[in-house]
Coordinates of N, CA and C in Angstrom, one line a residue:
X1 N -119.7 -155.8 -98.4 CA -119.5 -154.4 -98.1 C -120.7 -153.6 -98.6
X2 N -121.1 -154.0 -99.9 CA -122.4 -153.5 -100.2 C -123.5 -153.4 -99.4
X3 N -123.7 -154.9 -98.9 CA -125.3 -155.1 -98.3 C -124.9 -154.4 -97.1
X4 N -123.8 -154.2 -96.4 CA -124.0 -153.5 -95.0 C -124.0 -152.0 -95.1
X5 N -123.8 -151.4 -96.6 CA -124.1 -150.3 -96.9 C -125.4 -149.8 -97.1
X6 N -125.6 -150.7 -97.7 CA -127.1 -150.6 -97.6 C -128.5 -150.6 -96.4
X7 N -127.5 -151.5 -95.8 CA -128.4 -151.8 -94.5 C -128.2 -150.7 -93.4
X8 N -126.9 -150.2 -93.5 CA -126.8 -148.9 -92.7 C -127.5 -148.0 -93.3
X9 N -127.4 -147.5 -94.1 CA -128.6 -146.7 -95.1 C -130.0 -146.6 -94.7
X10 N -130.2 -148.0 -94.3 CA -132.0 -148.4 -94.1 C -132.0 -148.2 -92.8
X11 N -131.2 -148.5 -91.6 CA -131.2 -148.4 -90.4 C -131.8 -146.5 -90.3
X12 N -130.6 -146.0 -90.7 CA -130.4 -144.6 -90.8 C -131.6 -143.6 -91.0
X13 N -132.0 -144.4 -92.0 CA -133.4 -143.7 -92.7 C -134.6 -143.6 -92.0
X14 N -135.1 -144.9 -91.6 CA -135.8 -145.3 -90.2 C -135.5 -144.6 -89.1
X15 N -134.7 -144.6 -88.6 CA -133.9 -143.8 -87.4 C -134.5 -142.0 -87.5
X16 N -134.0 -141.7 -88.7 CA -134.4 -140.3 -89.4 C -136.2 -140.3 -89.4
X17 N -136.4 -140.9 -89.6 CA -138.4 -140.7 -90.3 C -138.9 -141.1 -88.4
X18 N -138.1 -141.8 -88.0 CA -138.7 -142.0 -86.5 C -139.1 -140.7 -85.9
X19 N -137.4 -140.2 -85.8 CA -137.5 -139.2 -84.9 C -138.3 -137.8 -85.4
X20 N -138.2 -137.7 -86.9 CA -139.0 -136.4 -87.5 C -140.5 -136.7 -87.4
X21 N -140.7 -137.6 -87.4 CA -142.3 -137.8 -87.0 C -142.6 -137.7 -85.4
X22 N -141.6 -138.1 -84.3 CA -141.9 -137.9 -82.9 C -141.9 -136.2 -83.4
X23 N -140.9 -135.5 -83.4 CA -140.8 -134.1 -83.7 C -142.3 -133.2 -83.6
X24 N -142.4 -133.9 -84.8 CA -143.8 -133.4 -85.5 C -144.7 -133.6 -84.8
X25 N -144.6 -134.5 -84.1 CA -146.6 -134.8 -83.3 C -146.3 -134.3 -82.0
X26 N -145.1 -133.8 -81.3 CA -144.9 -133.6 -79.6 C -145.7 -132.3 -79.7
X27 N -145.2 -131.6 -80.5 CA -145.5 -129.8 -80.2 C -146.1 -129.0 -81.7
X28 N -147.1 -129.2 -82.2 CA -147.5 -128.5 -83.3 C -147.4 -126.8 -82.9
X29 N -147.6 -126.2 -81.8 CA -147.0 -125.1 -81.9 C -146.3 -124.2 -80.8
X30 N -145.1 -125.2 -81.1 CA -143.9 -124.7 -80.5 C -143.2 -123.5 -81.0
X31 N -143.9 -122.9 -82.4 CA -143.6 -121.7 -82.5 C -144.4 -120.2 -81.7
X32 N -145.4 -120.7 -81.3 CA -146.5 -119.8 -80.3 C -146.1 -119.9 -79.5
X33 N -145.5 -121.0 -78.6 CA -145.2 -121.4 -77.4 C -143.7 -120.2 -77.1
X34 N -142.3 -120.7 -78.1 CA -141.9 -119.5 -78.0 C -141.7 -118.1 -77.8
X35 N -143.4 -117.7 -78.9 CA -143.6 -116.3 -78.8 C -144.0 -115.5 -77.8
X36 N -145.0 -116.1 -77.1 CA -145.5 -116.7 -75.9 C -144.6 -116.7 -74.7
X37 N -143.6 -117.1 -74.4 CA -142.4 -117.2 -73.5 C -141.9 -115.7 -73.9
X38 N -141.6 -115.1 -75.0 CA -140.6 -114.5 -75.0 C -141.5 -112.9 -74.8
X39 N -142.9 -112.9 -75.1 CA -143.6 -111.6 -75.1 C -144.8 -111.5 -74.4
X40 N -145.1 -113.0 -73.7 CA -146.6 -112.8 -73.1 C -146.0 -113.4 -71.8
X41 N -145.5 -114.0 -71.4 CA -145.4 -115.1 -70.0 C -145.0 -114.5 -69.1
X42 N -144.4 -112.8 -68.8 CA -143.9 -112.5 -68.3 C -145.4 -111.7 -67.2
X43 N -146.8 -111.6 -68.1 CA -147.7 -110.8 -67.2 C -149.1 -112.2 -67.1
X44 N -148.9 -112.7 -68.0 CA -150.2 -113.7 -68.2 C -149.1 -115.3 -67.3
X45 N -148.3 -115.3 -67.1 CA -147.7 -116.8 -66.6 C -147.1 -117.9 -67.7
X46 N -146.1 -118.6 -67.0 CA -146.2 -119.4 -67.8 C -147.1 -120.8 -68.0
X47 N -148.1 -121.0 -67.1 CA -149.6 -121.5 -67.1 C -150.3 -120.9 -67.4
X48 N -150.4 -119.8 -68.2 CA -151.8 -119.4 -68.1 C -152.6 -118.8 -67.4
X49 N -152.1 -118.6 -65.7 CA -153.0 -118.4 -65.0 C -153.2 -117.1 -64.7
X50 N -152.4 -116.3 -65.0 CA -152.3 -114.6 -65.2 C -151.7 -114.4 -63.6
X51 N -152.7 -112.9 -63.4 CA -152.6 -112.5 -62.1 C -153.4 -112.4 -61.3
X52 N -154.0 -113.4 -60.4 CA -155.2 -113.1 -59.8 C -155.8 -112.3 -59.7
X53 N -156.9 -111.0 -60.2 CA -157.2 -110.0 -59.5 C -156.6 -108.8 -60.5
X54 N -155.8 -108.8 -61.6 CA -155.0 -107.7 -61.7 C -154.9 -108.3 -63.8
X55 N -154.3 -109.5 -63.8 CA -153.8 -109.7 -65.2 C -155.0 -111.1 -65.8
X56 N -155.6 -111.1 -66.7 CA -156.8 -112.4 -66.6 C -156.0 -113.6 -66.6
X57 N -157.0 -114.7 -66.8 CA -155.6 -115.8 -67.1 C -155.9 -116.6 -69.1
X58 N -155.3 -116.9 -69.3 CA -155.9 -117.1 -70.9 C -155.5 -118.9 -70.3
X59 N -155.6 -119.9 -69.0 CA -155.6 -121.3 -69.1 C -157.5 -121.2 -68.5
X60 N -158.5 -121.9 -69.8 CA -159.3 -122.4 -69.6 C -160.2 -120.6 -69.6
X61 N -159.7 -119.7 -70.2 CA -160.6 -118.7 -70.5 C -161.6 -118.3 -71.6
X62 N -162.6 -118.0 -71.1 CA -163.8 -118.1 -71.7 C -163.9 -116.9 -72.8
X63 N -162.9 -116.0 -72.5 CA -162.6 -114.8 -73.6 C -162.1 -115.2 -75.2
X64 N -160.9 -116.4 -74.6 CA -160.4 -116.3 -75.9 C -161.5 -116.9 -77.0
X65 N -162.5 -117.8 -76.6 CA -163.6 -118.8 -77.2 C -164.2 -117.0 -77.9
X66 N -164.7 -116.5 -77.1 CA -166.1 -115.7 -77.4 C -165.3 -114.0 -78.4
X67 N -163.5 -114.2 -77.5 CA -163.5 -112.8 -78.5 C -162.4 -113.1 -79.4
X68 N -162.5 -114.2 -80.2 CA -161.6 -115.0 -81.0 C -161.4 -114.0 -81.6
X69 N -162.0 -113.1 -82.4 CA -162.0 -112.2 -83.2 C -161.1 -110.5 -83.0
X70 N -161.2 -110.8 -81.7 CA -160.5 -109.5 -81.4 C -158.6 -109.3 -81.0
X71 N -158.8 -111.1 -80.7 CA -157.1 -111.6 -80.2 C -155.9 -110.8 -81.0
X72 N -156.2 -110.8 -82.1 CA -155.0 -110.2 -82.9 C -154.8 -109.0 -82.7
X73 N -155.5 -108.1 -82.9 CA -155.6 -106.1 -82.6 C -155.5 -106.6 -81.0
X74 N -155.7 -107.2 -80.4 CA -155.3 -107.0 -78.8 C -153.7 -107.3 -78.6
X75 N -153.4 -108.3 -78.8 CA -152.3 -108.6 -78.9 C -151.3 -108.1 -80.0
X76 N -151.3 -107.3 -81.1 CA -150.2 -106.3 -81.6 C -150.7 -104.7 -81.2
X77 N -151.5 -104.1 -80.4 CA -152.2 -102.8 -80.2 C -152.5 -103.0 -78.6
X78 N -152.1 -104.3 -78.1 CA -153.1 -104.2 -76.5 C -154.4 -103.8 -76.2
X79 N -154.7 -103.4 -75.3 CA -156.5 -103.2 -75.2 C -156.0 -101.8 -73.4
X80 N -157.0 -100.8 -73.5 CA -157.3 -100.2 -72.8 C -158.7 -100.4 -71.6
X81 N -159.5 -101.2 -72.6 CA -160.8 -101.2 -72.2 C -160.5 -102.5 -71.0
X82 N -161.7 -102.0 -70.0 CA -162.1 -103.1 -68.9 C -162.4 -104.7 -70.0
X83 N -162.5 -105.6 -69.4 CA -163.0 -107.2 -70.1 C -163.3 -107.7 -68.8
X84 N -164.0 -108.6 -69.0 CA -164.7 -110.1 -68.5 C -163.8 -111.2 -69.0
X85 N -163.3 -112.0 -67.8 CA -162.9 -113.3 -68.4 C -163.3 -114.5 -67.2
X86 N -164.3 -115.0 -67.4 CA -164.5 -116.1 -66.6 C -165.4 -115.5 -65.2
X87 N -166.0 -114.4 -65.5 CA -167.3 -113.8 -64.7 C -166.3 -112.6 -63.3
X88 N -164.9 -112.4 -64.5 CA -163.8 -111.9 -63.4 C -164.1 -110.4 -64.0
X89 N -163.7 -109.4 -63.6 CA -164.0 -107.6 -64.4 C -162.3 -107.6 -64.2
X90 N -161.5 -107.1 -65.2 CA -160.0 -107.0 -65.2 C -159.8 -105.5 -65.9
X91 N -159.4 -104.7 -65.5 CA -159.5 -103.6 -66.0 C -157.8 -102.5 -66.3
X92 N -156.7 -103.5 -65.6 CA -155.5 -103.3 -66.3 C -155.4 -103.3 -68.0
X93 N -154.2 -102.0 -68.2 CA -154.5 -102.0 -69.3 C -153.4 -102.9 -70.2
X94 N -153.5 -103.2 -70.9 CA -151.9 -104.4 -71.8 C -151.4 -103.9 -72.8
X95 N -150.5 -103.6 -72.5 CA -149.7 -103.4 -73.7 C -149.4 -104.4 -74.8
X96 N -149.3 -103.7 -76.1 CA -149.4 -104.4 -77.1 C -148.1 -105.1 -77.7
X97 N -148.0 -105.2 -78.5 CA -146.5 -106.1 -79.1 C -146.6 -105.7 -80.6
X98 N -146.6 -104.4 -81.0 CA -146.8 -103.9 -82.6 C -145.6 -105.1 -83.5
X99 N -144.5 -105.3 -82.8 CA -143.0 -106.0 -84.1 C -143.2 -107.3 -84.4
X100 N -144.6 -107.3 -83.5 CA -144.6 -109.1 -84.2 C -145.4 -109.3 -85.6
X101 N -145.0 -109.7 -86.4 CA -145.6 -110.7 -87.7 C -146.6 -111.1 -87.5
X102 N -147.7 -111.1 -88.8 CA -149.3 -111.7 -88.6 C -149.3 -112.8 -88.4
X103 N -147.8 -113.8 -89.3 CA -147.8 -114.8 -88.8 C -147.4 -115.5 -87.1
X104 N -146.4 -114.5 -86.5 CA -146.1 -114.8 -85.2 C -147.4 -114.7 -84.3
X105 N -147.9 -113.8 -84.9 CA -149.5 -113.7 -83.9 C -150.5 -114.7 -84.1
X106 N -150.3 -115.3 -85.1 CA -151.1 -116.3 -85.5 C -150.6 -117.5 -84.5
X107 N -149.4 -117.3 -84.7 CA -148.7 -118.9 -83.7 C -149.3 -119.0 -82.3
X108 N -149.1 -117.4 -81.5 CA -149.3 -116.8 -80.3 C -150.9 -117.7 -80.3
X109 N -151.7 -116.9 -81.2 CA -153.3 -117.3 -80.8 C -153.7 -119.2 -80.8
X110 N -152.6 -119.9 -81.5 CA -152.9 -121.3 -81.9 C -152.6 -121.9 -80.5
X111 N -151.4 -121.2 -80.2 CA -150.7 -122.1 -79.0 C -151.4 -121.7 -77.9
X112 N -152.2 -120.4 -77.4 CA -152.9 -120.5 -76.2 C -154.4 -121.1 -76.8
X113 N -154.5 -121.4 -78.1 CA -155.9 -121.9 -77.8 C -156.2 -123.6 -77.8
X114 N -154.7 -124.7 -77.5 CA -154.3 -125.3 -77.3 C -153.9 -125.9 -76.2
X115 N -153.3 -124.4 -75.4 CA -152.1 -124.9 -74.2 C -153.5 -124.9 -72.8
X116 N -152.8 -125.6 -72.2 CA -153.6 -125.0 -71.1 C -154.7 -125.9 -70.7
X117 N -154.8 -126.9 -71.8 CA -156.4 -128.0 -71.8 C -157.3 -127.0 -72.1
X118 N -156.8 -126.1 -72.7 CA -157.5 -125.1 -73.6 C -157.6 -125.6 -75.1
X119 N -159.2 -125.4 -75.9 CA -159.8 -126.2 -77.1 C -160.2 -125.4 -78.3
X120 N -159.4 -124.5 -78.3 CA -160.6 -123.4 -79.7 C -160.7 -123.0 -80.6
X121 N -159.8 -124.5 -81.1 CA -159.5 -124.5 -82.5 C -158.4 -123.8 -83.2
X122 N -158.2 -123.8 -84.4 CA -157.1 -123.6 -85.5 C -157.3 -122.0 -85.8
X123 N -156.5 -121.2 -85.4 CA -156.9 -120.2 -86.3 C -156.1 -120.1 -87.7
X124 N -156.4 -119.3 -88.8 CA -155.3 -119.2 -89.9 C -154.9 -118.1 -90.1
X125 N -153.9 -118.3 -90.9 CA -152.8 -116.6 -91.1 C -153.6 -115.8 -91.6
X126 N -153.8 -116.2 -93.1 CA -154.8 -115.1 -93.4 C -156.3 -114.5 -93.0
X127 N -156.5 -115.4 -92.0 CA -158.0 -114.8 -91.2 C -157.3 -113.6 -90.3
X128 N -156.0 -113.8 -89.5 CA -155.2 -112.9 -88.6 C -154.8 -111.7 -89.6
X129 N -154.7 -111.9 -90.5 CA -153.7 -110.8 -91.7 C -155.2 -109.6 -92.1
X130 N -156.6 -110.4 -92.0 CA -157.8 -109.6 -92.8 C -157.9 -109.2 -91.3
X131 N -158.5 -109.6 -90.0 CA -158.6 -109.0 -88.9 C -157.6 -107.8 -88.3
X132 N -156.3 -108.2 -88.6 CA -155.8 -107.2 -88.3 C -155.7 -105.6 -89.0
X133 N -156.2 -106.1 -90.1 CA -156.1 -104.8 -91.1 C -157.4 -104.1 -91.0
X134 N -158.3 -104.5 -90.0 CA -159.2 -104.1 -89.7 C -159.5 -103.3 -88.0
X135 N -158.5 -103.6 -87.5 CA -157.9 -103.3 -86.4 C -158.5 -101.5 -85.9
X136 N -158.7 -101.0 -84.4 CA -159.2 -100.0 -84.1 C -157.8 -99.7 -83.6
X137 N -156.9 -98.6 -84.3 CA -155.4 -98.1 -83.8 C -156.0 -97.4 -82.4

């Protein structure tokens, strides 16, 4: 009775570390991805690919690489100003998302700079926390 307690125990454990490590490697940021769904997907897509002509697309855009810097004040403040994304002129204006967390905006910037066969690296909380407090209201 012992050893088969044991051995259910070891099965169990295994079973547990399997699946928490699949977990972990499928979607590192499945928390952007949600925020993303729930505050951006409705004008930018849920690919990425915006609006032809009207909304940019952030799949494979050359903005997020060059205005890494600006992502955060754009996205809790929006942007008024015309942009360039991919040699496109988009001059709709976006509304911002002030209620999200530096950390939710952090997730936001990780997961589109990921999704999409999009590459542009890690950003970190407190690089989003100093940028934003730098922010033009």
């Amino acid at each position: 009775m012992i050893k088969l307690s044991f051995f259910l125990i070891g099965v169990l454990t295994i079973i547990f570390s399997v699946n928490l490590l699949l977990s972990c490697q499928s979607n590192p940021y499945v928390h952007g991805e949600i925020m993303y769904q729930n505050f951006c997907v409705s004008c930018h897509m849920e690919d990425g690919t915006g609006l032809p002509g009207n909304i940019p697309p952030l799949a494979g855009a050359d903005f997020l690489k060059t205005n890494a810097a600006d992502l955060p004040c754009i996205i809790r403040y929006g942007i008024q100003d015309t942009i360039i994304v991919n040699g496109v002129t988009y001059s709709a204006p976006m509304a911002g998302v002030p209620q999200l967390s530096d950390i939710e905006i952090t997730n936001i910037i990780n997961y589109m700079n990921h999704a999409w066969g999009n590459d542009n690296g890690f950003t970190r909380p407190d690089d989003v926390q100093k940028l934003l407090a730098n922010c033009k209201k």
